[in-house]
Amino acid sequence: MRSRTFTFTDKQGFTLFVYHWSPDNQEEVKGVVQIAHGMTETAQRYERFARFLTDAGYMVYANDHRGHGKTAGSIEKLGYVGHDGFVWMVNNMAQLSQIIHDEQPNQPLFLFAHSMGSFLGQKYMYEFSQLIDGIILSGSNGSRGVELLVGLGVTHLITAMRGDQYRSRWIDSLAFGSFNRHIQSPRTQFDWLSRDPIEVDKFIDDPYCGGVSTTSFYRDFFKMLREIQQKPYLQQIPKDLPVFIIAGDQDPVGMRGKGVRKLVERYEELQLQQMSYKLYQEGRHELLNDINRKEVMQDCLEWLNKQVERTRG
């Protein structure tokens, strides 16, 4: 596998850091996968998945989102994404997609979007679907109710009082504090991520992972979560966009499967013609880092190969 890194700058002046992995044999490339990582993690954590994909003939690009990884610039700046940060995170993803098209003309492009990235991906589906040939949503969720409105109101108030860069451990605990609830005798506060203790420890030991984000981050995140479930936006998703939804049935983000089924029902109501999903028994949040990751990666590869055949058929 070949690897390189580069940066690009958006219209707000933010510089985005990008990882690019490609097969050793460039002539055998059959498609490109763009990765949108999750909250309080980094794109570098997807290197194992990238190696698997490059061995199968795919190029992989993954940027650190605003407020994450090397894009943040320093540990102290993690979790702050700037004004309208979630709008711009999606714009940054589209900018990278265009860079990919410029660098890899005539190659089909697929988006793999995990956790927070999957919600960015849900917005991407109605804003920039013309740039991709399909999307995999990993560790996602469907409609939310009154708790989302309450969260939006509280974070808006705290941010107005304490400023955009204030960090509230109380808000953070409300967001994640219950995620270990269904795990018997959890070893760490992050056991909900994976059944593999080695992978959990890697996350805990990474200084770029697991920090407390700013209240303005949560405010803008909740604002986007409200937007992506509104019909005027959802109806803009092309009916023929291929969508593959994957999640663990013990993932608290997807409400242990209940929220994932709501998401599937949402897309069924929209009559998406090429939507499929899979819930992995006993799987937790980070399927690519869980004990069944080989099965998950193989399923993703088979879906990608099917889409490549479709685009080139």
Coordinates of C-alpha atoms in Angstrom, one line a residue:
M1 CA 0.0 0.0 0.0
R2 CA 1.2 3.5 -0.9
S3 CA 0.4 6.4 1.4
R4 CA 0.7 10.1 1.4
T5 CA -0.8 13.1 3.1
F6 CA -1.8 16.6 1.8
T7 CA -3.8 19.6 2.8
F8 CA -6.4 21.8 1.2
T9 CA -8.0 25.1 2.4
D10 CA -11.6 26.0 2.3
K11 CA -13.3 29.4 1.7
Q12 CA -13.3 30.2 5.5
G13 CA -9.5 29.7 5.6
F14 CA -9.6 26.4 7.4
T15 CA -6.8 24.0 6.3
L16 CA -7.9 20.4 6.2
F17 CA -5.5 17.5 6.6
V18 CA -6.0 14.5 4.3
Y19 CA -4.7 10.9 4.3
H20 CA -4.5 9.2 0.9
W21 CA -3.9 5.4 0.6
S22 CA -3.6 3.6 -2.7
P23 CA -2.8 0.2 -4.1
D24 CA 0.8 -0.6 -5.0
N25 CA -0.3 -1.3 -8.6
Q26 CA -2.0 1.9 -9.7
E27 CA -3.2 0.3 -12.9
E28 CA -5.5 -2.1 -11.1
V29 CA -7.6 0.7 -9.3
K30 CA -11.3 0.1 -9.8
G31 CA -12.8 2.8 -7.5
V32 CA -12.3 5.3 -4.7
V33 CA -13.6 5.3 -1.2
Q34 CA -13.8 8.6 0.7
I35 CA -14.1 8.2 4.5
A36 CA -15.9 10.6 6.9
H37 CA -14.8 9.7 10.4
G38 CA -16.7 10.1 13.7
M39 CA -16.7 12.5 16.6
T40 CA -13.6 12.9 18.7
E41 CA -11.5 10.6 16.6
T42 CA -9.2 10.9 13.6
A43 CA -9.0 9.7 10.0
Q44 CA -5.8 7.9 10.7
R45 CA -7.7 5.3 12.7
Y46 CA -9.0 4.0 9.4
E47 CA -5.7 2.9 8.1
R48 CA -6.4 -0.8 8.6
F49 CA -9.6 -0.5 6.6
A50 CA -7.7 1.4 4.0
R51 CA -5.1 -1.4 3.7
F52 CA -8.0 -3.9 3.3
L53 CA -9.5 -1.8 0.6
T54 CA -6.3 -1.0 -1.3
D55 CA -5.5 -4.8 -1.3
A56 CA -8.8 -5.1 -3.1
G57 CA -8.1 -2.4 -5.7
Y58 CA -9.5 0.7 -4.2
M59 CA -8.0 4.1 -3.4
V60 CA -8.9 5.7 -0.1
Y61 CA -9.0 9.3 0.9
A62 CA -9.9 10.5 4.4
N63 CA -9.7 14.0 5.9
D64 CA -9.6 15.0 9.5
H65 CA -12.7 17.1 10.1
R66 CA -12.6 20.5 11.6
G67 CA -11.8 20.3 15.2
H68 CA -10.3 16.8 14.8
G69 CA -6.9 15.3 14.4
K70 CA -4.3 17.2 12.5
T71 CA -6.8 19.6 11.1
A72 CA -7.4 21.0 14.6
G73 CA -3.8 22.1 14.7
S74 CA -3.2 21.2 18.4
I75 CA -4.7 19.2 21.2
E76 CA -6.1 22.4 22.8
K77 CA -8.2 23.1 19.7
L78 CA -9.9 19.7 19.4
G79 CA -13.6 19.9 19.6
Y80 CA -14.0 23.5 18.2
V81 CA -15.2 23.6 14.6
G82 CA -15.8 27.3 14.0
H83 CA -18.9 29.2 13.0
D84 CA -21.5 27.0 11.3
G85 CA -18.9 24.2 11.7
F86 CA -21.2 21.3 10.7
V87 CA -22.4 23.1 7.5
W88 CA -18.7 23.6 6.7
M89 CA -17.7 20.0 7.5
V90 CA -20.1 18.8 4.8
N91 CA -18.8 21.5 2.5
N92 CA -15.2 20.3 3.2
M93 CA -16.3 16.7 2.4
A94 CA -17.6 17.9 -0.9
Q95 CA -14.5 19.9 -1.6
L96 CA -12.4 16.7 -1.0
S97 CA -14.8 14.8 -3.3
Q98 CA -14.1 17.3 -6.1
I99 CA -10.3 17.0 -5.5
I100 CA -10.7 13.2 -5.8
H101 CA -12.6 13.6 -9.1
D102 CA -9.9 15.9 -10.4
E103 CA -7.1 13.5 -9.3
Q104 CA -8.9 10.3 -10.3
P105 CA -11.1 11.1 -13.3
N106 CA -13.5 8.4 -14.5
Q107 CA -13.2 6.5 -11.2
P108 CA -16.4 5.8 -9.3
L109 CA -16.4 7.4 -5.8
F110 CA -18.1 6.0 -2.7
L111 CA -18.5 7.6 0.7
F112 CA -18.0 5.6 3.9
A113 CA -19.4 7.7 6.7
H114 CA -19.2 6.6 10.4
S115 CA -21.0 7.9 13.5
M116 CA -20.9 11.7 13.4
G117 CA -19.6 11.3 9.9
S118 CA -22.7 9.3 9.1
F119 CA -24.9 12.2 10.1
L120 CA -22.8 14.5 7.9
G121 CA -23.3 11.8 5.3
Q122 CA -27.1 12.0 5.7
K123 CA -26.8 15.7 4.9
Y124 CA -24.4 15.0 2.1
M125 CA -27.0 12.7 0.5
Y126 CA -29.3 15.6 -0.3
E127 CA -26.7 18.3 -0.9
F128 CA -23.9 16.7 -2.8
S129 CA -25.2 13.3 -4.0
Q130 CA -24.1 14.2 -7.6
L131 CA -20.4 13.8 -6.4
I132 CA -20.7 10.2 -5.3
D133 CA -21.9 6.8 -6.7
G134 CA -23.1 5.4 -3.4
I135 CA -22.8 5.7 0.4
I136 CA -22.2 3.4 3.4
L137 CA -23.6 4.8 6.6
S138 CA -22.0 3.1 9.7
G139 CA -23.1 3.5 13.3
S140 CA -25.9 5.9 12.5
N141 CA -29.4 6.6 13.7
G142 CA -32.8 7.8 12.6
S143 CA -35.4 10.3 13.8
R144 CA -35.1 11.9 17.3
G145 CA -37.8 13.5 19.3
V146 CA -38.1 16.1 22.0
E147 CA -34.7 15.3 23.6
L148 CA -33.1 16.8 20.5
L149 CA -35.0 20.1 20.9
V150 CA -34.1 20.2 24.6
G151 CA -30.4 19.6 23.8
L152 CA -30.5 22.3 21.1
G153 CA -32.0 24.8 23.5
V154 CA -29.7 24.0 26.4
T155 CA -26.5 24.2 24.3
H156 CA -27.6 27.4 22.6
L157 CA -28.2 29.0 26.0
I158 CA -24.9 27.8 27.5
T159 CA -23.0 28.9 24.4
A160 CA -24.6 32.3 24.5
M161 CA -23.7 32.7 28.2
R162 CA -20.2 31.2 28.2
G163 CA -18.9 31.6 24.6
D164 CA -18.3 29.4 21.6
Q165 CA -15.2 27.7 23.0
Y166 CA -16.6 26.8 26.4
R167 CA -16.5 23.1 27.3
S168 CA -19.2 21.6 29.5
R169 CA -18.5 18.2 31.0
W170 CA -22.2 18.1 32.0
I171 CA -23.3 18.3 28.4
D172 CA -20.7 15.7 27.4
S173 CA -22.0 13.4 30.1
L174 CA -25.6 13.9 29.0
A175 CA -24.5 13.0 25.4
F176 CA -22.4 9.9 26.3
G177 CA -22.9 9.0 29.9
S178 CA -25.5 6.3 29.4
F179 CA -23.8 4.5 26.5
N180 CA -22.3 1.8 28.7
R181 CA -25.6 1.1 30.4
H182 CA -26.3 -2.3 28.8
I183 CA -22.8 -3.6 29.2
Q184 CA -22.2 -5.9 32.2
S185 CA -19.3 -4.8 34.3
P186 CA -17.7 -2.4 31.8
R187 CA -13.9 -2.1 32.1
T188 CA -13.7 1.5 30.8
Q189 CA -16.1 4.4 30.0
F190 CA -15.6 3.6 26.3
D191 CA -16.5 -0.1 26.3
W192 CA -19.5 0.8 24.2
L193 CA -17.2 1.4 21.2
S194 CA -16.0 -2.2 20.8
R195 CA -15.9 -5.7 22.3
D196 CA -12.1 -5.7 21.6
P197 CA -10.3 -4.3 24.7
I198 CA -7.2 -3.7 22.7
E199 CA -9.1 -1.4 20.3
V200 CA -10.8 0.4 23.2
D201 CA -7.4 1.0 24.9
K202 CA -6.0 2.4 21.6
F203 CA -8.8 4.9 21.6
I204 CA -8.2 5.9 25.2
D205 CA -4.5 6.2 24.7
D206 CA -4.8 8.4 21.7
P207 CA -4.5 12.1 22.7
Y208 CA -6.6 13.1 19.7
C209 CA -9.5 10.9 20.7
G210 CA -12.3 11.1 23.3
G211 CA -12.0 14.7 24.5
V212 CA -14.8 17.0 25.5
S213 CA -16.1 19.1 22.6
T214 CA -17.2 22.7 22.9
T215 CA -20.9 23.5 23.6
S216 CA -21.0 25.3 20.3
F217 CA -20.0 22.0 18.7
Y218 CA -23.0 20.3 20.3
R219 CA -25.3 23.2 19.4
D220 CA -24.4 23.0 15.7
F221 CA -24.4 19.2 15.8
F222 CA -27.9 19.2 17.2
K223 CA -29.0 21.8 14.7
M224 CA -27.9 19.6 11.9
L225 CA -29.5 16.5 13.4
R226 CA -32.8 18.3 13.4
E227 CA -32.3 19.4 9.8
I228 CA -31.5 15.9 8.4
Q229 CA -34.9 14.5 9.5
Q230 CA -37.0 17.2 7.8
K231 CA -38.9 16.1 4.7
P232 CA -38.1 19.1 2.4
Y233 CA -34.5 18.1 2.6
L234 CA -35.0 14.3 2.6
Q235 CA -37.1 14.6 -0.6
Q236 CA -34.0 15.9 -2.4
I237 CA -32.2 12.6 -2.1
P238 CA -32.1 10.9 -5.5
K239 CA -34.2 7.8 -5.5
D240 CA -31.5 5.8 -7.3
L241 CA -28.7 6.6 -4.9
P242 CA -27.2 3.3 -3.6
V243 CA -27.2 3.3 0.3
F244 CA -25.9 0.6 2.6
I245 CA -26.6 1.0 6.3
I246 CA -24.5 -1.0 8.8
A247 CA -24.6 -1.1 12.6
G248 CA -24.2 -3.3 15.6
D249 CA -27.4 -4.3 17.3
Q250 CA -25.8 -3.3 20.6
D251 CA -24.7 0.2 19.4
P252 CA -26.1 2.8 21.8
V253 CA -25.8 5.5 19.1
G254 CA -28.4 3.6 17.0
M255 CA -30.5 2.8 20.1
R256 CA -29.4 -0.9 19.9
G257 CA -31.0 -1.3 16.5
K258 CA -34.2 0.6 17.1
G259 CA -32.9 3.9 15.8
V260 CA -31.3 2.2 12.8
R261 CA -34.6 0.6 11.8
K262 CA -36.2 4.1 12.0
L263 CA -33.5 5.3 9.6
V264 CA -34.3 2.4 7.3
E265 CA -38.0 3.1 7.5
R266 CA -37.3 6.7 6.6
Y267 CA -35.5 5.8 3.4
E268 CA -38.1 3.2 2.6
E269 CA -40.8 5.9 2.8
L270 CA -38.7 8.0 0.5
Q271 CA -38.7 5.0 -1.9
L272 CA -35.0 4.8 -2.3
Q273 CA -34.5 2.0 -4.8
Q274 CA -31.1 0.7 -3.9
M275 CA -31.1 0.8 -0.1
S276 CA -30.0 -2.1 2.0
Y277 CA -28.9 -2.6 5.6
K278 CA -27.4 -5.1 8.0
L279 CA -27.4 -5.3 11.8
Y280 CA -24.6 -7.3 13.3
Q281 CA -25.5 -9.4 16.3
E282 CA -23.8 -8.2 19.5
G283 CA -21.9 -5.6 17.5
R284 CA -21.1 -2.3 19.2
H285 CA -20.4 1.1 17.8
E286 CA -17.1 0.9 15.9
L287 CA -17.8 -2.1 13.7
L288 CA -14.4 -1.7 11.9
N289 CA -12.7 -2.1 15.3
D290 CA -15.0 -4.7 16.8
I291 CA -14.2 -8.5 17.0
N292 CA -16.2 -9.2 13.8
R293 CA -14.4 -6.5 11.7
K294 CA -13.3 -9.0 9.1
E295 CA -16.9 -9.9 8.3
V296 CA -17.9 -6.2 8.3
M297 CA -15.0 -5.2 5.9
Q298 CA -15.8 -8.1 3.6
D299 CA -19.5 -7.1 3.5
C300 CA -18.5 -3.5 2.6
L301 CA -16.2 -4.8 -0.1
E302 CA -18.8 -6.9 -1.7
W303 CA -21.2 -4.0 -1.7
L304 CA -18.6 -1.7 -3.3
N305 CA -17.7 -4.3 -5.9
K306 CA -21.4 -4.6 -6.8
Q307 CA -21.7 -0.9 -7.2
V308 CA -18.6 -0.7 -9.4
E309 CA -20.1 -3.3 -11.7
R310 CA -23.3 -1.3 -11.8
T311 CA -21.5 2.0 -12.7
R312 CA -19.3 0.3 -15.3
G313 CA -21.9 -2.1 -16.7

